[in-house]
């Protein structure tokens, strides 16, 4: 499947910028003593998470990406979409499991359904 057929949902890139700034800020601390070098791992992990984590949707299904792993879910396993009280999109699977979709908000649900080929995306007015 071509990359253009995939709808991608990612976290705000300001998180990545903040992680880079935090890395630069931690350099003097980490350079002061060798045992403080692991301090650099925290902003580095946040930067990798911000770059990688999210949800990809195409005609085959969903791919949920996290810091160190991913999970592929075919559309026929998705029973319904909804939102939690915090405004995050949630997918309920046919076995009853509920999954929070990384980087997908309540407002993104029409685009997500359209990526499945089951509807048209709503246009902003």
mmCIF file of C-alpha atoms in Angstrom, residues 20-81:
data_model
loop_
_atom_site.group_PDB
_atom_site.id
_atom_site.type_symbol
_atom_site.label_atom_id
_atom_site.label_comp_id
_atom_site.label_asym_id
_atom_site.label_seq_id
_atom_site.Cartn_x
_atom_site.Cartn_y
_atom_site.Cartn_z
ATOM 1 C CA UNK A 20 15.665 19.036 22.231
ATOM 2 C CA UNK A 21 15.779 22.125 24.461
ATOM 3 C CA UNK A 22 15.791 19.874 27.551
ATOM 4 C CA UNK A 23 18.683 17.873 26.087
ATOM 5 C CA UNK A 24 20.676 21.042 25.517
ATOM 6 C CA UNK A 25 19.854 22.175 29.055
ATOM 7 C CA UNK A 26 20.939 18.828 30.516
ATOM 8 C CA UNK A 27 24.321 18.813 28.767
ATOM 9 C CA UNK A 28 26.139 20.918 31.385
ATOM 10 C CA UNK A 29 24.744 18.741 34.190
ATOM 11 C CA UNK A 30 25.662 15.513 32.419
ATOM 12 C CA UNK A 31 29.105 16.871 31.580
ATOM 13 C CA UNK A 32 29.848 17.762 35.201
ATOM 14 C CA UNK A 33 30.129 14.165 36.412
ATOM 15 C CA UNK A 34 30.200 10.867 34.534
ATOM 16 C CA UNK A 35 27.532 9.319 36.765
ATOM 17 C CA UNK A 36 25.090 12.045 35.648
ATOM 18 C CA UNK A 37 25.261 11.042 31.972
ATOM 19 C CA UNK A 38 22.024 8.977 32.218
ATOM 20 C CA UNK A 39 20.186 12.290 32.785
ATOM 21 C CA UNK A 40 20.440 12.741 29.012
ATOM 22 C CA UNK A 41 18.376 9.606 28.448
ATOM 23 C CA UNK A 42 15.149 11.196 29.700
ATOM 24 C CA UNK A 43 14.873 13.994 27.106
ATOM 25 C CA UNK A 44 16.202 11.616 24.463
ATOM 26 C CA UNK A 45 13.410 9.111 25.227
ATOM 27 C CA UNK A 46 10.820 11.907 25.100
ATOM 28 C CA UNK A 47 12.187 13.055 21.725
ATOM 29 C CA UNK A 48 12.029 9.550 20.251
ATOM 30 C CA UNK A 49 8.512 9.066 21.631
ATOM 31 C CA UNK A 50 7.331 12.401 20.179
ATOM 32 C CA UNK A 51 8.795 11.534 16.785
ATOM 33 C CA UNK A 52 7.535 7.941 16.661
ATOM 34 C CA UNK A 53 4.305 7.583 18.678
ATOM 35 C CA UNK A 54 0.937 7.928 16.994
ATOM 36 C CA UNK A 55 -1.723 6.161 14.990
ATOM 37 C CA UNK A 56 -1.638 5.257 11.295
ATOM 38 C CA UNK A 57 -4.871 4.348 9.508
ATOM 39 C CA UNK A 58 -5.197 2.856 6.040
ATOM 40 C CA UNK A 59 -7.612 0.589 4.207
ATOM 41 C CA UNK A 60 -6.138 -2.495 5.941
ATOM 42 C CA UNK A 61 -6.564 -1.253 9.508
ATOM 43 C CA UNK A 62 -4.940 0.674 12.327
ATOM 44 C CA UNK A 63 -1.325 0.688 13.424
ATOM 45 C CA UNK A 64 -0.749 2.011 16.945
ATOM 46 C CA UNK A 65 2.849 3.110 17.468
ATOM 47 C CA UNK A 66 4.499 3.679 20.838
ATOM 48 C CA UNK A 67 8.055 4.413 21.977
ATOM 49 C CA UNK A 68 9.324 0.877 21.518
ATOM 50 C CA UNK A 69 6.602 -1.120 19.815
ATOM 51 C CA UNK A 70 3.587 -1.159 17.585
ATOM 52 C CA UNK A 71 0.329 -3.026 17.211
ATOM 53 C CA UNK A 72 -1.594 -3.693 14.020
ATOM 54 C CA UNK A 73 -5.402 -3.963 14.244
ATOM 55 C CA UNK A 74 -7.488 -4.909 11.176
ATOM 56 C CA UNK A 75 -10.724 -2.975 10.642
ATOM 57 C CA UNK A 76 -12.846 -6.080 11.096
ATOM 58 C CA UNK A 77 -11.755 -6.253 14.752
ATOM 59 C CA UNK A 78 -12.870 -2.666 15.466
ATOM 60 C CA UNK A 79 -16.453 -2.575 16.774
ATOM 61 C CA UNK A 80 -16.773 1.179 17.335
ATOM 62 C CA UNK A 81 -14.996 4.436 18.020
#
